[in-house]
Amino acid sequence: HYLLRPETVESFFVLYRLTGDRKYQDWGWEAFQAIERECRVASGGYSGIRDVTVKNSAKDDTQQSFFLAETLKYLYLLFSPSDLIPLDRYVFNTEAHPLSVFSDADQWGPEFTSHFPPPRK
């Protein structure tokens, strides 16, 4: 069963950005081609498939929201320049939203930092 989940292509994206090894882009391209071939619906959109071991497997008639929000985003980023959302300045949450990494919380001032206890020593 394949539900159009993002975790595999997310891993390819992170590994490519960390190593620069193009095999991760190659694997991402193969995954994208398989999604196009096996999951695309003629009337529009994409659907999960019931059996990944069978060509032209029956579809589950569901396009999950995370497919557009996460799977395709990570595929796009896999082939984008590395200065687009650089991993040393951003982290992705579980919904694939990039969040800026704070290098120094003190820069936000006491109105922000007063809500958090000081670090333990």
Tab-separated table of C-alpha atoms in Angstrom:
chain	number	residue	atom	x	y	z
A	1	HIS	CA	0.000	0.000	0.000
A	2	TYR	CA	1.315	3.490	-0.830
A	3	LEU	CA	-0.591	6.480	0.568
A	4	LEU	CA	1.445	9.213	-1.196
A	5	ARG	CA	3.434	9.738	2.035
A	6	PRO	CA	6.401	12.161	2.088
A	7	GLU	CA	8.926	10.453	4.383
A	8	THR	CA	11.031	8.777	1.694
A	9	VAL	CA	11.438	11.851	-0.504
A	10	GLU	CA	11.972	13.979	2.624
A	11	SER	CA	14.903	11.708	3.468
A	12	PHE	CA	16.275	12.017	-0.064
A	13	PHE	CA	16.046	15.820	0.211
A	14	VAL	CA	17.840	16.026	3.570
A	15	LEU	CA	20.505	13.499	2.586
A	16	TYR	CA	21.171	15.292	-0.693
A	17	ARG	CA	21.486	18.665	1.048
A	18	LEU	CA	23.839	17.221	3.680
A	19	THR	CA	26.039	15.165	1.363
A	20	GLY	CA	25.666	16.645	-2.126
A	21	ASP	CA	25.525	13.069	-3.439
A	22	ARG	CA	23.448	13.120	-6.620
A	23	LYS	CA	22.254	9.542	-6.072
A	24	TYR	CA	19.589	11.022	-3.775
A	25	GLN	CA	18.341	13.218	-6.613
A	26	ASP	CA	18.383	10.189	-8.898
A	27	TRP	CA	16.315	8.218	-6.377
A	28	GLY	CA	13.948	11.169	-5.976
A	29	TRP	CA	13.492	11.373	-9.737
A	30	GLU	CA	12.737	7.641	-9.874
A	31	ALA	CA	10.184	8.072	-7.075
A	32	PHE	CA	8.565	10.997	-8.894
A	33	GLN	CA	8.366	9.013	-12.140
A	34	ALA	CA	6.787	6.063	-10.273
A	35	ILE	CA	4.227	8.388	-8.671
A	36	GLU	CA	3.396	9.843	-12.078
A	37	ARG	CA	3.140	6.401	-13.663
A	38	GLU	CA	1.279	4.544	-10.914
A	39	CYS	CA	-0.623	7.157	-8.883
A	40	ARG	CA	-1.762	9.801	-11.349
A	41	VAL	CA	-5.493	9.744	-12.079
A	42	ALA	CA	-6.621	10.392	-15.659
A	43	SER	CA	-9.401	12.734	-14.549
A	44	GLY	CA	-6.923	14.793	-12.490
A	45	GLY	CA	-4.984	14.476	-9.278
A	46	TYR	CA	-3.288	11.513	-7.652
A	47	SER	CA	-4.394	8.515	-5.650
A	48	GLY	CA	-2.728	6.114	-3.278
A	49	ILE	CA	-2.325	2.555	-4.518
A	50	ARG	CA	-3.267	-0.675	-2.757
A	51	ASP	CA	-0.303	-2.907	-3.697
A	52	VAL	CA	3.155	-1.564	-4.549
A	53	THR	CA	4.302	-4.962	-5.791
A	54	VAL	CA	1.787	-4.979	-8.673
A	55	LYS	CA	1.981	-2.773	-11.777
A	56	ASN	CA	-1.215	-0.844	-12.389
A	57	SER	CA	-2.380	-1.659	-8.868
A	58	ALA	CA	-5.881	-0.735	-7.792
A	59	LYS	CA	-6.065	2.814	-6.492
A	60	ASP	CA	-7.535	3.746	-3.130
A	61	ASP	CA	-9.396	6.743	-4.616
A	62	THR	CA	-7.901	9.165	-2.074
A	63	GLN	CA	-5.491	12.033	-2.576
A	64	GLN	CA	-4.185	12.845	0.881
A	65	SER	CA	-3.617	16.532	1.674
A	66	PHE	CA	-0.025	15.843	2.718
A	67	PHE	CA	0.777	14.745	-0.837
A	68	LEU	CA	0.617	18.315	-2.116
A	69	ALA	CA	1.768	19.950	1.124
A	70	GLU	CA	4.732	17.690	1.844
A	71	THR	CA	5.588	15.046	-0.771
A	72	LEU	CA	5.629	17.405	-3.736
A	73	LYS	CA	7.291	20.167	-1.685
A	74	TYR	CA	10.204	17.893	-0.770
A	75	LEU	CA	10.522	16.733	-4.378
A	76	TYR	CA	10.623	20.368	-5.494
A	77	LEU	CA	13.246	21.241	-2.894
A	78	LEU	CA	15.332	18.187	-3.805
A	79	PHE	CA	15.965	19.744	-7.213
A	80	SER	CA	16.123	23.390	-6.087
A	81	PRO	CA	19.324	25.343	-5.425
A	82	SER	CA	20.652	24.659	-1.924
A	83	ASP	CA	20.410	28.337	-0.976
A	84	LEU	CA	16.611	28.039	-1.188
A	85	ILE	CA	15.647	27.301	2.423
A	86	PRO	CA	19.186	26.382	3.574
A	87	LEU	CA	19.253	23.712	6.277
A	88	ASP	CA	21.701	25.639	8.427
A	89	ARG	CA	19.133	28.431	8.811
A	90	TYR	CA	15.812	26.545	8.731
A	91	VAL	CA	14.275	23.427	10.187
A	92	PHE	CA	11.129	21.749	8.881
A	93	ASN	CA	8.277	20.885	11.222
A	94	THR	CA	6.261	17.681	10.852
A	95	GLU	CA	4.031	19.353	8.264
A	96	ALA	CA	7.026	20.405	6.112
A	97	HIS	CA	6.769	24.083	7.023
A	98	PRO	CA	10.199	25.754	7.189
A	99	LEU	CA	10.872	27.528	10.479
A	100	SER	CA	13.767	29.905	10.989
A	101	VAL	CA	16.413	28.722	13.420
A	102	PHE	CA	17.137	31.243	16.173
A	103	SER	CA	20.838	31.512	16.824
A	104	ASP	CA	20.422	33.584	19.976
A	105	ALA	CA	17.120	33.852	21.837
A	106	ASP	CA	18.409	36.889	23.743
A	107	GLN	CA	18.124	38.968	20.577
A	108	TRP	CA	14.352	38.926	21.094
A	109	GLY	CA	14.535	40.800	24.379
A	110	PRO	CA	13.032	40.165	27.815
A	111	GLU	CA	9.413	40.356	26.610
A	112	PHE	CA	10.117	37.120	24.738
A	113	THR	CA	12.738	35.374	26.868
A	114	SER	CA	10.969	36.051	30.201
A	115	HIS	CA	8.456	33.339	29.277
A	116	PHE	CA	11.169	30.682	29.393
A	117	PRO	CA	13.240	29.521	32.346
A	118	PRO	CA	16.992	30.117	32.200
A	119	PRO	CA	19.130	27.197	31.006
A	120	ARG	CA	20.311	24.781	33.700
A	121	LYS	CA	23.990	24.757	34.521
